[in-house]
Short mmCIF file of C-alpha atoms in Angstrom, two decimals:
data_model
loop_
_atom_site.label_atom_id
_atom_site.label_comp_id
_atom_site.label_asym_id
_atom_site.label_seq_id
_atom_site.Cartn_x
_atom_site.Cartn_y
_atom_site.Cartn_z
CA MET I 1 36.11 -40.96 -9.74
CA ASN I 2 36.01 -39.48 -13.25
CA ARG I 3 32.51 -40.93 -13.76
CA ASN I 4 31.23 -39.29 -10.55
CA LEU I 5 32.80 -35.98 -11.54
CA LYS I 6 31.15 -36.19 -14.96
CA LEU I 7 27.74 -36.89 -13.38
CA PHE I 8 28.24 -33.97 -11.00
CA ARG I 9 29.03 -31.62 -13.89
CA ILE I 10 26.00 -32.83 -15.82
CA SER I 11 23.79 -32.24 -12.76
CA ILE I 12 25.11 -28.71 -12.32
CA ALA I 13 24.51 -28.00 -16.01
CA MET I 14 20.94 -29.30 -15.79
CA ILE I 15 20.20 -27.21 -12.69
CA THR I 16 21.61 -24.12 -14.41
CA VAL I 17 19.49 -24.68 -17.51
CA MET I 18 16.33 -25.32 -15.45
CA SER I 19 16.97 -22.21 -13.37
CA ALA I 20 17.36 -20.12 -16.51
CA VAL I 21 14.11 -21.49 -17.92
CA ILE I 22 12.23 -20.74 -14.69
CA MET I 23 13.61 -17.20 -14.62
CA VAL I 24 12.32 -16.61 -18.15
CA VAL I 25 8.94 -18.29 -17.70
CA SER I 26 8.29 -17.17 -14.12
CA PRO I 27 10.79 -14.48 -13.10
CA GLY I 28 8.78 -13.59 -9.99
CA TRP I 29 10.18 -16.64 -8.21
CA PHE I 30 13.67 -15.11 -8.42
CA PHE I 31 13.07 -11.37 -8.48
CA ASN I 32 10.29 -8.91 -9.18
CA ASN I 33 10.72 -5.47 -10.65
CA LEU I 34 8.27 -3.79 -8.30
CA PRO I 35 7.11 -0.22 -9.09
CA GLU I 36 9.18 1.51 -6.40
CA GLU I 37 8.44 4.91 -7.98
CA ASN I 38 4.76 4.43 -7.08
CA PHE I 39 5.26 3.43 -3.44
CA LEU I 40 4.40 6.13 -0.90
CA PHE I 41 5.04 6.67 2.79
CA LEU I 42 1.99 8.44 4.23
CA SER I 43 1.89 10.61 7.34
CA MET I 44 -0.96 12.49 8.99
CA GLN I 45 -0.73 15.27 11.55
CA LYS I 46 -3.73 16.36 13.59
CA ILE I 47 -3.86 20.01 14.67
CA ALA I 48 -6.49 21.29 17.10
CA ILE I 49 -7.38 24.92 17.78
CA VAL I 50 -8.04 25.12 21.53
CA PRO I 51 -8.86 28.07 23.80
CA CYS I 52 -6.20 29.31 26.18
CA ASP I 53 -6.14 31.95 28.92
CA ASP I 54 -2.43 32.72 28.74
CA CYS I 55 -2.14 33.54 25.01
CA GLN I 56 -2.78 36.82 23.21
CA GLU I 57 -5.38 35.63 20.68
CA GLY I 58 -7.26 33.42 23.12
CA VAL I 59 -6.60 30.25 21.12
CA ARG I 60 -3.57 28.24 20.11
CA GLU I 61 -2.67 25.31 17.89
CA VAL I 62 -2.05 21.98 19.60
CA SER I 63 -0.69 18.91 17.86
CA LEU I 64 -2.68 15.78 18.64
CA GLY I 65 0.08 13.61 17.26
CA ASN I 66 1.15 11.94 14.04
CA SER I 67 0.35 8.61 12.43
CA THR I 68 1.87 6.82 9.45
CA ALA I 69 0.81 4.29 6.83
CA SER I 70 1.76 2.92 3.44
CA GLY I 71 0.15 3.47 0.07
CA MET I 72 0.65 3.60 -3.67
CA VAL I 73 -0.09 6.17 -6.37
CA PHE I 74 -1.81 4.24 -9.15
CA SER I 75 -3.52 6.59 -11.60
CA GLN I 76 -3.96 10.13 -12.84
CA ASP I 77 -7.06 12.00 -14.01
CA ARG I 78 -7.45 14.26 -17.04
CA ASN I 79 -6.50 17.31 -14.98
CA GLY I 80 -3.14 15.85 -14.03
CA MET I 81 -4.06 15.05 -10.43
CA SER I 82 -2.71 11.75 -9.10
CA TYR I 83 -4.61 9.32 -6.90
CA VAL I 84 -3.37 7.22 -4.02
CA LEU I 85 -4.85 4.12 -2.41
CA SER I 86 -4.43 3.46 1.31
CA ALA I 87 -6.41 2.17 4.30
CA ALA I 88 -9.45 4.07 5.61
CA HIS I 89 -8.60 3.39 9.26
CA PHE I 90 -5.53 5.57 8.70
CA CYS I 91 -7.35 8.33 6.80
CA ASP I 92 -10.33 8.42 9.19
CA PHE I 93 -8.43 7.88 12.44
CA ILE I 94 -9.92 9.82 15.38
CA ASP I 95 -7.67 10.59 18.34
CA PRO I 96 -9.26 10.01 21.78
CA ILE I 97 -8.66 13.66 22.70
CA GLU I 98 -10.30 14.70 19.44
CA ARG I 99 -13.60 13.16 20.54
CA SER I 100 -13.93 15.76 23.26
CA LEU I 101 -13.48 18.69 20.85
CA PRO I 102 -15.88 20.21 18.32
CA GLU I 103 -15.22 18.72 14.88
CA GLU I 104 -14.56 22.11 13.26
CA LEU I 105 -11.62 22.76 15.61
CA VAL I 106 -9.57 19.79 14.41
CA SER I 107 -7.76 19.66 11.07
CA ASN I 108 -5.96 16.72 9.47
CA TYR I 109 -2.90 17.33 7.30
CA PHE I 110 -1.74 14.52 5.01
CA TRP I 111 1.69 14.23 3.43
CA ILE I 112 3.06 11.63 1.04
CA SER I 113 6.73 10.89 0.39
CA ASN I 114 8.19 8.79 -2.41
CA VAL I 115 11.23 6.54 -2.43
CA HIS I 116 13.48 9.51 -3.23
CA GLY I 117 12.30 11.50 -0.22
CA ALA I 118 10.29 14.10 -2.18
CA SER I 119 7.07 15.09 -0.43
CA TRP I 120 3.67 16.43 -1.45
CA GLN I 121 0.56 17.38 0.44
CA ALA I 122 -2.44 15.11 -0.14
CA GLU I 123 -6.18 15.33 0.41
CA VAL I 124 -8.58 12.54 1.33
CA VAL I 125 -11.37 12.60 -1.26
CA TYR I 126 -13.23 9.33 -0.68
CA THR I 127 -13.35 6.62 1.98
CA GLU I 128 -15.41 3.51 2.59
CA GLU I 129 -15.66 2.02 6.07
CA PRO I 130 -16.91 -1.53 5.23
CA THR I 131 -13.95 -2.22 2.92
CA ASP I 132 -11.52 -0.01 4.88
CA LEU I 133 -10.37 1.75 1.71
CA CYS I 134 -9.25 5.35 1.26
CA LEU I 135 -8.59 7.43 -1.86
CA LEU I 136 -6.33 10.48 -1.67
CA LYS I 137 -5.62 13.14 -4.29
CA THR I 138 -2.29 14.89 -4.83
CA ASP I 139 -0.43 16.90 -7.45
CA MET I 140 2.51 14.49 -7.31
CA PRO I 141 3.61 13.61 -10.87
CA ILE I 142 3.26 9.95 -11.87
CA LYS I 143 5.43 8.04 -14.33
CA ARG I 144 3.23 4.99 -14.82
CA ASN I 145 -0.18 3.68 -13.84
CA ILE I 146 -0.61 0.46 -11.90
CA ASP I 147 -3.10 -2.01 -13.37
CA PHE I 148 -5.66 -4.06 -11.48
CA ALA I 149 -5.63 -7.83 -11.90
CA SER I 150 -8.67 -9.38 -13.59
CA SER I 151 -8.91 -11.96 -10.80
CA MET I 152 -7.26 -13.06 -7.58
CA PRO I 153 -4.07 -15.17 -7.77
CA THR I 154 -4.25 -18.94 -7.65
CA MET I 155 -4.00 -20.25 -4.10
CA GLY I 156 -0.32 -20.86 -3.45
CA GLU I 157 0.84 -18.18 -5.90
CA LYS I 158 3.58 -15.78 -4.87
CA THR I 159 2.65 -12.14 -4.22
CA PHE I 160 4.61 -8.99 -3.45
CA ALA I 161 4.32 -5.79 -1.44
CA MET I 162 6.26 -2.69 -0.44
CA SER I 163 5.49 -1.03 2.88
CA ALA I 164 6.82 1.04 5.76
CA PRO I 165 6.15 -1.05 8.90
CA LEU I 166 6.67 0.90 12.13
CA GLY I 167 7.29 3.95 9.97
CA ILE I 168 10.55 2.51 8.62
CA SER I 169 11.13 4.62 5.52
CA SER I 170 14.07 6.58 4.22
CA PRO I 171 15.06 8.29 0.95
CA GLY I 172 16.64 5.73 -1.35
CA MET I 173 15.11 2.76 0.50
CA VAL I 174 11.79 0.92 0.59
CA LEU I 175 11.21 -2.42 2.27
CA HIS I 176 10.20 -5.23 -0.10
CA PHE I 177 8.16 -8.24 1.00
CA SER I 178 6.81 -11.38 -0.61
CA GLY I 179 4.45 -14.12 0.47
CA ILE I 180 1.97 -16.72 -0.67
CA PHE I 181 -1.68 -16.01 -1.43
CA SER I 182 -3.65 -18.34 0.83
CA GLY I 183 -7.24 -17.65 -0.24
CA CYS I 184 -10.19 -15.51 0.89
CA ASP I 185 -12.80 -16.36 3.51
CA SER I 186 -16.59 -16.06 3.24
CA PHE I 187 -16.48 -12.51 4.65
CA GLY I 188 -14.26 -11.24 1.81
CA SER I 189 -11.02 -11.09 3.81
CA CYS I 190 -8.02 -12.35 1.84
CA PHE I 191 -4.92 -13.84 3.43
CA PHE I 192 -1.29 -13.48 2.37
CA THR I 193 1.79 -14.79 4.17
CA ILE I 194 3.42 -11.36 3.90
CA PRO I 195 5.02 -9.91 7.07
CA SER I 196 3.23 -6.79 8.36
CA THR I 197 2.63 -4.71 11.46
CA PHE I 198 1.67 -1.14 12.39
CA GLY I 199 2.51 1.18 9.47
CA SER I 200 2.05 -1.56 6.86
CA SER I 201 -1.63 -0.67 6.49
CA GLY I 202 -2.50 0.61 3.02
CA SER I 203 0.28 -1.28 1.27
CA LEU I 204 -0.98 -2.67 -2.03
CA ILE I 205 -0.32 -6.34 -2.77
CA LEU I 206 0.79 -7.16 -6.31
CA ASN I 207 0.95 -10.36 -8.35
CA LYS I 208 3.91 -11.48 -10.45
CA ASN I 209 2.77 -9.12 -13.23
CA ASN I 210 2.79 -6.12 -10.87
CA GLU I 211 -1.01 -5.94 -10.95
CA ILE I 212 -2.99 -5.01 -7.83
CA VAL I 213 -4.63 -8.02 -6.15
CA GLY I 214 -5.22 -6.76 -2.60
CA MET I 215 -4.24 -4.46 0.25
CA ILE I 216 -2.68 -4.97 3.66
CA GLN I 217 -5.22 -3.75 6.22
CA MET I 218 -4.78 -6.06 9.19
CA ALA I 219 -2.11 -8.23 10.78
CA SER I 220 -2.44 -10.89 13.45
CA PRO I 221 -1.08 -9.42 16.72
CA GLU I 222 0.56 -12.73 17.57
CA PHE I 223 1.66 -13.74 14.07
CA TYR I 224 3.20 -10.89 12.08
CA SER I 225 3.92 -13.10 9.06
CA LEU I 226 0.28 -12.87 8.00
CA SER I 227 -1.40 -9.98 6.20
CA ILE I 228 -5.15 -9.68 5.81
CA GLY I 229 -7.21 -7.36 3.63
CA VAL I 230 -9.71 -6.98 0.82
CA GLY I 231 -9.15 -8.46 -2.63
CA VAL I 232 -9.03 -6.85 -6.04
CA ASP I 233 -12.78 -7.06 -6.73
CA ASP I 234 -13.60 -4.96 -3.66
CA ILE I 235 -10.90 -2.46 -4.57
CA LYS I 236 -12.24 -2.08 -8.13
CA LYS I 237 -15.80 -1.61 -6.83
CA PHE I 238 -14.49 1.05 -4.45
CA ILE I 239 -12.71 2.89 -7.27
CA LYS I 240 -15.85 2.72 -9.42
CA SER I 241 -17.93 4.25 -6.59
CA ALA I 242 -15.31 6.96 -6.11
CA GLU I 243 -15.33 7.76 -9.84
CA GLU I 244 -19.11 8.22 -9.80
CA GLU I 245 -19.04 10.33 -6.64
CA LEU I 246 -16.13 12.53 -7.75
CA GLU I 247 -17.00 12.53 -11.48
CA ILE I 248 -13.51 11.41 -12.53
CA SER I 249 -12.06 8.55 -14.56
CA LEU I 250 -9.23 6.47 -13.09
CA PHE I 251 -9.34 3.08 -14.84
#
């Protein structure tokens, strides 16, 4: 009896020591200090100016609805403007009703909100359809930049994300997710076992060092535990193209 108790205590001690070592060497397997201050809940409102017979000025504003997404502020230029990454299918979304109206009559208004509930207006400054990436500019202050990884994670490595699926976002709260990097296919789509659905689009995927390795842009409609999107190389190429087009420096 005493011998079994001694062996049990030794086993517990060994497990405790091993756990402590793993936490020091690879803390991401236990917790990850994600940059919550950089996470953003994005919303867009479409306003159309349409003619009307029963109003004094002959036209009126009509809301074509709202849409939401996720994103992250990652850098600031020399003029103090901050830049946000999200998904182009959110930034460039065209409402079915909008297709029947002249383009100049429809305006898109973008707002970003941080984890504390503070909000700023944002402007889309660059998008790219093939990679489904969008860059927005805002005067939101930024406390720290987010680095880009030099390469994709090793297959099987743990990754992390913060997002607002289904628009679930509230001051003082941001949903945290983790999953395994499962590789990229021949078309450049990368797969992560991170839960996602509508509203998760634009969420940046980070490695254990809080470096950007990808973005959530798609989810399987029948398997919400899988996120799909471009990898870090495509994101860095997109940023480089945006820098040249906008004559700014973000890296």
